[in-house]
């Protein structure tokens, strides 16, 4: 049974993404029948990060300035320390993220990935989790931060770290299957 048949998912990432936080969720999404696309400000390939060093290269399907959020049903934001820090400097990437909230589409972000949500100004009033080092950033942006392996708030799924991937993947698939959420707003 394909829970995500006909669901198109964008994974927004750039160099320095945490390898497991892109690869494992992508595998879970594809297993459920989703069509998954890696979107990036970069051309061709992006390089992951694993155990304190550069790792696997991932093929980029399209540059963020060449696609529309309307082409996708859901968004995944992997973490890694470098990845969201680079992405939040790119206006097209920030606008891409904000559009998913404006269109009430489900979004999943893990570890440092919620930094993009802060930059897109979509965290105020939301209950979220993240890697502990960005807790204060989320609280300062108006989010209510909790220390739980996975948190769901009206179509927004967040988790703390790679150790939470099994729970994160399960909830991400559920929320992406449900589709649009009225409470998912910018």
Backbone as JSON, one array per atom type, in Angstrom:
{
  "sequence": "XXXXXXXXXXXXXXXXXXXXXXXXXXXXXXXXXXXXXXXXXXXXXXXXXXXXXXXXXXXXXXXXXXXXXXXXXXXXXXXXXXXXXXXXXXXXXXXXXXXXXXXXXXXXXXXXXXXXXXXXXXXXXXXXXXXXXXXXXXXXXXXXXXXXXXXXXXXXXXXXXXXXXXXXXXXXXXXXXXXXXXXXXX",
  "N": [[0.84, -1.18, 0.0], [0.62, 2.14, -0.9], [1.12, 4.87, 0.85], [1.7, 7.48, 0.16], [1.18, 7.89, -2.52], [1.12, 9.78, -5.48], [1.97, 12.06, -4.15], [4.05, 14.82, -4.08], [7.18, 15.65, -2.99], [9.35, 18.14, -1.82], [12.73, 18.35, -0.99], [14.56, 20.57, 0.61], [17.82, 21.57, 0.49], [21.36, 22.13, 0.97], [24.95, 22.24, 0.56], [26.56, 20.57, 3.24], [24.46, 19.38, 4.58], [23.1, 17.22, 7.08], [23.88, 13.96, 6.63], [22.3, 11.56, 7.29], [19.87, 12.74, 7.91], [18.78, 13.57, 5.55], [18.96, 11.39, 3.78], [17.71, 9.13, 5.09], [14.96, 10.03, 5.69], [14.19, 10.57, 3.01], [14.31, 8.01, 1.91], [12.27, 6.77, 3.43], [10.04, 8.22, 2.56], [10.01, 7.65, -0.22], [9.62, 4.91, -0.08], [6.98, 4.82, 0.65], [5.79, 5.64, -1.64], [5.99, 8.3, -2.48], [6.92, 10.97, -4.68], [10.02, 12.28, -4.8], [12.04, 15.16, -4.62], [15.18, 16.72, -4.73], [15.91, 19.91, -3.92], [17.78, 22.86, -4.35], [19.91, 25.76, -3.78], [22.15, 25.33, -5.2], [23.77, 23.97, -8.14], [23.63, 20.81, -9.85], [25.11, 18.88, -7.77], [25.11, 18.29, -4.21], [26.96, 18.22, -1.16], [27.05, 16.04, 1.6], [27.27, 15.81, 5.25], [28.89, 13.96, 7.72], [29.63, 12.46, 10.75], [31.51, 14.45, 11.5], [32.83, 15.12, 9.14], [33.06, 15.67, 5.55], [30.78, 13.95, 3.4], [28.75, 11.77, 1.55], [27.76, 12.61, -1.81], [24.9, 14.16, -3.16], [22.56, 14.13, -5.79], [21.24, 17.04, -7.23], [17.97, 17.86, -8.06], [16.69, 20.14, -9.0], [17.26, 23.66, -9.18], [16.45, 26.0, -6.64], [15.52, 28.47, -7.49], [14.39, 27.85, -9.88], [12.08, 26.45, -9.67], [8.66, 26.14, -8.52], [6.97, 26.48, -5.4], [4.39, 25.61, -5.65], [4.5, 23.39, -7.19], [4.82, 21.28, -5.54], [3.71, 19.14, -2.84], [4.49, 18.88, -0.2], [7.13, 19.65, 2.19], [10.48, 18.96, 3.14], [12.96, 19.66, 5.5], [16.12, 18.99, 6.06], [18.65, 18.85, 8.65], [21.79, 19.62, 10.02], [24.64, 21.5, 10.78], [25.85, 23.32, 8.99], [24.26, 23.39, 6.63], [21.5, 24.65, 7.08], [22.41, 27.16, 7.84], [23.68, 28.17, 5.58], [21.53, 28.07, 3.77], [19.65, 29.9, 4.83], [20.65, 32.32, 4.13], [19.98, 32.68, 1.57], [17.7, 34.23, -0.33], [15.76, 33.24, -2.14], [15.47, 30.61, -1.24], [14.46, 31.01, 1.36], [12.02, 32.3, 0.78], [10.83, 30.21, -0.63], [10.41, 28.3, 1.42], [8.63, 29.76, 3.12], [6.4, 29.95, 1.44], [5.23, 27.4, 1.53], [3.97, 27.41, 3.98], [2.19, 29.53, 3.65], [0.51, 28.36, 1.82], [-0.6, 26.38, 3.35], [0.58, 23.85, 3.47], [2.04, 20.7, 4.52], [5.05, 20.54, 6.48], [8.23, 19.29, 7.33], [10.87, 19.36, 9.64], [14.11, 18.8, 10.87], [16.48, 18.62, 13.57], [18.84, 21.04, 13.13], [17.4, 22.13, 11.11], [15.02, 23.68, 11.65], [16.0, 26.3, 11.78], [15.65, 27.47, 9.33], [12.94, 27.9, 9.38], [12.71, 29.84, 11.3], [13.98, 31.95, 9.96], [12.2, 32.24, 7.85], [10.13, 33.29, 9.19], [7.94, 31.86, 10.44], [7.43, 30.67, 12.85], [6.23, 31.72, 15.13], [4.14, 31.26, 17.89], [4.02, 28.53, 17.52], [4.33, 25.11, 18.57], [7.26, 23.39, 19.03], [10.21, 21.34, 18.44], [13.79, 20.81, 18.42], [17.31, 20.57, 17.64], [19.07, 20.95, 20.64], [20.77, 23.21, 20.84], [19.66, 25.28, 19.36], [17.44, 26.01, 20.67], [16.95, 28.44, 22.19], [16.97, 30.3, 20.1], [14.66, 29.54, 18.71], [12.73, 29.99, 20.72], [13.05, 32.77, 21.04], [12.04, 33.55, 18.62], [9.39, 33.25, 18.97], [8.34, 30.71, 19.21], [7.09, 27.87, 21.04], [9.14, 25.85, 22.71], [9.81, 22.41, 23.12], [11.2, 19.5, 24.68], [11.14, 16.84, 23.09], [11.0, 13.75, 21.21], [9.65, 13.89, 18.77], [7.51, 16.37, 17.44], [4.3, 17.46, 16.57], [2.53, 20.02, 15.05], [-0.16, 21.21, 13.75], [0.38, 20.28, 11.01], [3.07, 20.81, 10.92], [6.04, 19.19, 11.45], [8.53, 18.43, 13.75], [11.8, 17.44, 14.9], [14.52, 16.4, 17.1], [17.17, 15.27, 16.55], [19.37, 12.98, 14.69], [18.95, 10.58, 16.1], [16.27, 10.54, 16.56], [15.07, 9.87, 14.2], [13.43, 7.5, 13.44], [10.88, 8.0, 14.71], [10.4, 10.58, 13.74], [10.28, 10.13, 10.91], [8.0, 8.5, 10.74], [5.9, 10.2, 11.68], [6.19, 12.29, 9.85], [5.47, 11.04, 7.41], [2.77, 10.49, 8.04], [1.69, 13.14, 8.34], [2.26, 14.26, 5.82], [0.71, 12.62, 4.29], [-1.84, 13.36, 5.12], [-2.06, 15.9, 4.03], [-2.92, 19.28, 3.23], [-3.17, 21.62, 5.96], [-5.26, 23.59, 7.86], [-4.3, 25.11, 10.0], [-1.68, 25.51, 9.42], [0.09, 28.06, 8.8], [1.61, 31.12, 7.57]],
  "CA": [[0.0, 0.0, 0.0], [1.4, 3.37, -1.02], [0.46, 5.94, 1.61], [2.0, 8.79, -0.41], [1.05, 7.87, -3.97], [0.75, 11.09, -6.05], [2.45, 13.17, -3.31], [5.34, 15.34, -4.53], [7.88, 16.22, -1.83], [10.6, 18.85, -2.03], [13.71, 18.37, 0.08], [15.4, 21.75, 0.4], [19.11, 21.36, 1.16], [22.57, 22.56, 0.29], [26.16, 21.62, 1.11], [26.63, 20.51, 4.69], [23.3, 18.73, 5.19], [23.41, 16.01, 7.85], [23.58, 12.89, 5.68], [21.2, 10.7, 7.7], [18.63, 13.51, 7.98], [18.24, 13.67, 4.2], [18.89, 10.07, 3.16], [16.71, 8.25, 5.72], [13.6, 10.47, 5.39], [13.91, 10.38, 1.58], [14.04, 6.57, 1.74], [10.94, 6.51, 4.01], [9.04, 8.83, 1.67], [9.96, 6.88, -1.46], [9.04, 3.6, 0.25], [5.52, 5.0, 0.7], [5.3, 6.01, -2.96], [6.13, 9.72, -2.79], [7.9, 11.43, -5.65], [10.87, 13.14, -3.98], [12.95, 15.99, -5.4], [16.14, 17.51, -3.98], [15.91, 21.28, -4.4], [18.91, 23.52, -3.73], [20.43, 26.91, -4.51], [23.31, 24.84, -5.95], [23.57, 23.15, -9.35], [24.2, 19.47, -10.0], [25.25, 18.02, -6.6], [25.45, 18.88, -2.91], [27.74, 17.29, -0.36], [26.58, 15.84, 2.95], [28.17, 15.86, 6.39], [28.67, 12.78, 8.57], [30.68, 12.18, 11.73], [32.52, 15.49, 11.53], [33.56, 15.27, 7.89], [32.25, 15.62, 4.33], [30.38, 12.58, 3.08], [28.08, 11.47, 0.29], [27.21, 13.63, -2.7], [23.52, 13.89, -3.57], [22.2, 14.83, -7.01], [20.21, 18.08, -7.13], [17.0, 17.72, -9.14], [16.39, 21.46, -9.56], [17.63, 24.82, -8.36], [15.29, 26.59, -5.97], [15.0, 29.59, -8.29], [13.83, 27.3, -11.12], [10.85, 25.71, -9.36], [7.64, 26.83, -7.73], [6.42, 25.66, -4.32], [3.1, 25.07, -6.09], [4.77, 22.11, -7.83], [5.04, 20.27, -4.5], [2.67, 18.99, -1.82], [5.09, 18.89, 1.13], [8.52, 20.09, 2.25], [11.36, 18.4, 4.15], [14.15, 20.45, 5.77], [17.1, 18.29, 6.88], [19.51, 19.74, 9.41], [23.22, 19.79, 9.84], [24.95, 22.87, 11.22], [26.22, 24.16, 7.84], [23.16, 23.45, 5.67], [20.52, 25.73, 7.26], [23.07, 28.45, 7.93], [23.86, 28.63, 4.21], [20.22, 28.26, 3.13], [18.92, 31.08, 5.31], [21.24, 33.5, 3.48], [19.5, 32.67, 0.19], [16.34, 34.74, -0.3], [14.86, 32.33, -2.87], [15.2, 29.46, -0.36], [13.59, 31.49, 2.44], [10.7, 32.5, 0.18], [10.33, 28.87, -0.95], [9.9, 27.74, 2.67], [7.46, 30.53, 3.56], [5.27, 29.64, 0.56], [4.55, 26.19, 1.97], [3.1, 27.8, 5.08], [1.12, 30.35, 3.08], [-0.41, 27.44, 1.13], [-1.09, 25.41, 4.34], [1.14, 22.53, 3.16], [2.84, 20.14, 5.6], [6.49, 20.75, 6.46], [8.96, 18.54, 8.36], [12.22, 19.89, 9.84], [14.8, 18.07, 11.93], [17.76, 19.06, 14.1], [19.04, 22.48, 12.9], [16.5, 22.53, 10.03], [14.1, 24.75, 12.03], [16.57, 27.63, 11.58], [15.01, 28.01, 8.12], [11.59, 28.33, 9.77], [12.91, 31.13, 11.98], [14.28, 32.94, 8.91], [10.97, 32.44, 7.07], [9.19, 33.94, 10.11], [6.74, 31.04, 10.53], [7.49, 29.91, 14.11], [5.51, 32.38, 16.23], [2.98, 30.55, 18.4], [4.07, 27.1, 17.2], [5.02, 24.21, 19.48], [8.29, 22.76, 18.2], [11.45, 20.9, 19.03], [14.94, 20.97, 17.54], [18.56, 20.33, 18.35], [19.01, 21.81, 21.83], [21.53, 24.45, 20.72], [18.87, 26.37, 18.75], [16.24, 26.2, 21.5], [16.77, 29.85, 22.5], [16.62, 30.96, 18.85], [13.24, 29.27, 18.46], [11.93, 30.71, 21.73], [13.11, 34.19, 20.71], [11.21, 33.78, 17.43], [7.99, 33.11, 19.35], [7.92, 29.31, 19.3], [7.11, 27.18, 22.34], [10.06, 24.74, 22.5], [9.69, 21.28, 24.03], [12.23, 18.48, 24.5], [10.49, 15.58, 22.75], [11.61, 13.19, 20.01], [8.94, 14.42, 17.6], [6.4, 17.25, 17.79], [3.46, 17.81, 15.43], [1.69, 21.19, 15.31], [-0.93, 21.62, 12.56], [1.08, 20.03, 9.76], [4.51, 21.05, 11.09], [6.68, 18.1, 12.18], [9.92, 18.74, 14.1], [12.51, 16.48, 15.75], [15.74, 16.93, 17.68], [18.46, 14.81, 16.04], [19.26, 11.71, 13.96], [18.44, 9.46, 16.92], [14.81, 10.6, 16.53], [14.6, 9.63, 12.83], [12.29, 6.59, 13.28], [9.63, 8.69, 15.09], [10.25, 11.68, 12.8], [9.83, 9.61, 9.62], [6.62, 8.01, 10.87], [4.99, 11.36, 11.75], [6.29, 13.01, 8.58], [4.63, 10.32, 6.45], [1.37, 10.74, 8.43], [1.29, 14.52, 8.04], [2.31, 14.46, 4.38], [-0.46, 11.9, 3.75], [-3.05, 14.16, 5.41], [-2.09, 17.04, 3.11], [-3.02, 20.64, 3.75], [-3.68, 21.84, 7.32], [-5.7, 24.99, 8.0], [-3.47, 25.78, 11.0], [-0.32, 25.68, 8.89], [0.08, 29.38, 8.16], [2.79, 31.97, 7.7]],
  "C": [[0.89, 1.25, 0.0], [0.66, 4.51, -0.33], [0.63, 7.31, 0.95], [1.97, 8.79, -1.93], [0.53, 9.24, -4.43], [1.13, 12.27, -5.16], [3.86, 13.53, -3.79], [5.99, 16.1, -3.37], [9.16, 16.91, -2.28], [11.47, 18.69, -0.79], [14.62, 19.55, -0.23], [16.69, 21.58, 1.19], [20.22, 21.96, 0.32], [23.76, 21.85, 0.94], [26.16, 21.69, 2.63], [25.39, 19.95, 5.35], [23.78, 17.52, 5.98], [22.94, 14.81, 7.02], [22.35, 12.06, 6.07], [19.85, 11.43, 7.69], [18.04, 13.84, 6.61], [17.99, 12.27, 3.64], [17.78, 9.21, 3.77], [15.27, 8.73, 5.52], [13.24, 10.3, 3.9], [13.56, 8.93, 1.31], [12.64, 6.23, 2.27], [9.83, 7.05, 3.12], [8.89, 8.03, 0.38], [9.34, 5.5, -1.24], [7.51, 3.67, 0.27], [4.95, 5.55, -0.61], [5.41, 7.47, -3.33], [7.14, 9.92, -3.91], [8.72, 12.49, -4.94], [11.9, 13.85, -4.85], [13.87, 16.76, -4.46], [16.25, 18.87, -4.67], [17.02, 22.03, -3.65], [19.24, 24.82, -4.46], [21.61, 26.52, -5.41], [22.87, 24.07, -7.18], [24.15, 21.77, -9.13], [24.2, 18.6, -8.75], [25.49, 18.86, -5.35], [26.12, 17.8, -2.07], [27.22, 17.24, 1.07], [27.69, 15.93, 3.98], [27.84, 14.66, 7.27], [29.87, 12.59, 9.48], [31.83, 13.18, 11.66], [33.32, 15.67, 10.26], [32.58, 15.22, 6.71], [31.95, 14.17, 3.98], [29.79, 12.52, 1.67], [27.65, 12.71, -0.49], [25.81, 13.2, -3.12], [23.24, 14.73, -4.82], [21.09, 15.85, -6.71], [19.28, 17.92, -8.32], [16.67, 19.06, -9.79], [16.9, 22.54, -8.61], [16.36, 25.46, -7.83], [14.7, 27.75, -6.78], [14.4, 29.14, -9.62], [12.53, 26.53, -10.91], [9.88, 26.59, -8.58], [7.19, 25.92, -6.6], [5.08, 25.03, -4.71], [3.25, 23.72, -6.79], [4.87, 20.96, -6.84], [3.91, 20.3, -3.47], [3.2, 19.16, -0.41], [6.56, 19.27, 1.03], [9.25, 19.42, 3.4], [12.6, 19.28, 4.26], [15.1, 19.64, 6.66], [17.98, 19.31, 7.61], [20.96, 19.63, 9.0], [23.5, 21.23, 10.23], [25.16, 23.79, 10.02], [25.02, 24.42, 6.94], [22.17, 24.59, 5.93], [21.17, 27.11, 7.37], [23.32, 29.03, 6.54], [22.51, 28.94, 3.55], [19.53, 29.55, 3.56], [19.49, 32.38, 4.77], [20.71, 33.68, 2.06], [18.01, 33.04, 0.17], [15.35, 33.82, -1.02], [14.5, 31.12, -2.01], [14.25, 29.85, 0.77], [12.17, 31.68, 1.92], [10.03, 31.16, -0.15], [9.71, 28.24, 0.29], [8.62, 28.45, 3.1], [6.22, 30.19, 2.73], [4.52, 28.38, 0.98], [3.58, 26.5, 3.11], [1.94, 28.64, 4.58], [0.07, 29.49, 2.4], [-0.91, 26.31, 2.02], [-0.57, 23.99, 4.11], [2.0, 22.02, 4.31], [4.34, 20.31, 5.37], [7.09, 19.92, 7.6], [10.39, 19.08, 8.43], [12.86, 19.19, 11.03], [16.11, 18.75, 12.3], [17.93, 20.58, 13.97], [18.14, 23.01, 11.77], [15.54, 23.65, 10.4], [14.68, 26.17, 11.94], [15.97, 28.28, 10.33], [13.61, 28.52, 8.43], [11.65, 29.65, 10.52], [13.11, 32.22, 10.93], [13.04, 33.25, 8.07], [9.86, 33.08, 7.9], [7.85, 33.2, 10.2], [6.66, 30.26, 11.85], [6.65, 30.49, 15.24], [4.25, 31.6, 16.6], [2.98, 29.06, 18.16], [4.78, 26.34, 18.3], [5.97, 23.37, 18.63], [9.39, 22.16, 19.07], [12.55, 21.06, 18.0], [16.16, 20.45, 18.28], [18.63, 21.36, 19.46], [19.72, 23.15, 21.66], [20.76, 25.58, 20.05], [17.55, 26.61, 19.5], [15.96, 27.69, 21.73], [16.39, 30.64, 21.24], [15.13, 30.77, 18.53], [12.35, 30.01, 19.45], [11.92, 32.21, 21.42], [12.29, 34.54, 19.47], [9.73, 33.6, 17.72], [7.48, 31.7, 19.43], [7.92, 28.86, 20.76], [7.93, 25.92, 22.12], [9.84, 23.67, 23.55], [10.76, 20.25, 23.68], [11.56, 17.12, 24.32], [11.07, 15.06, 21.44], [10.94, 13.66, 18.73], [7.76, 15.23, 18.09], [5.63, 17.56, 16.51], [2.55, 18.96, 15.86], [1.07, 21.63, 13.99], [-0.15, 21.47, 11.26], [2.57, 20.31, 9.81], [5.08, 19.95, 11.98], [8.11, 18.51, 12.47], [10.48, 17.64, 15.0], [13.87, 17.05, 16.11], [17.04, 16.54, 16.96], [18.29, 13.48, 15.29], [18.73, 10.55, 14.8], [16.91, 9.42, 16.94], [14.23, 10.25, 15.15], [13.45, 8.63, 12.71], [10.95, 7.27, 13.61], [9.35, 9.84, 14.12], [9.69, 11.19, 11.46], [8.38, 9.16, 9.66], [5.64, 9.18, 10.87], [5.02, 12.17, 10.47], [5.4, 12.35, 7.53], [3.15, 10.57, 6.76], [0.9, 12.12, 8.01], [1.29, 14.79, 6.54], [1.13, 13.75, 3.71], [-1.73, 12.7, 3.96], [-3.17, 15.37, 4.5], [-2.23, 18.35, 3.84], [-3.67, 20.68, 5.13], [-4.04, 23.32, 7.46], [-4.81, 25.77, 8.97], [-2.03, 26.01, 10.58], [-0.27, 26.99, 8.11], [1.37, 30.15, 8.43], [2.49, 33.13, 8.62]]
}
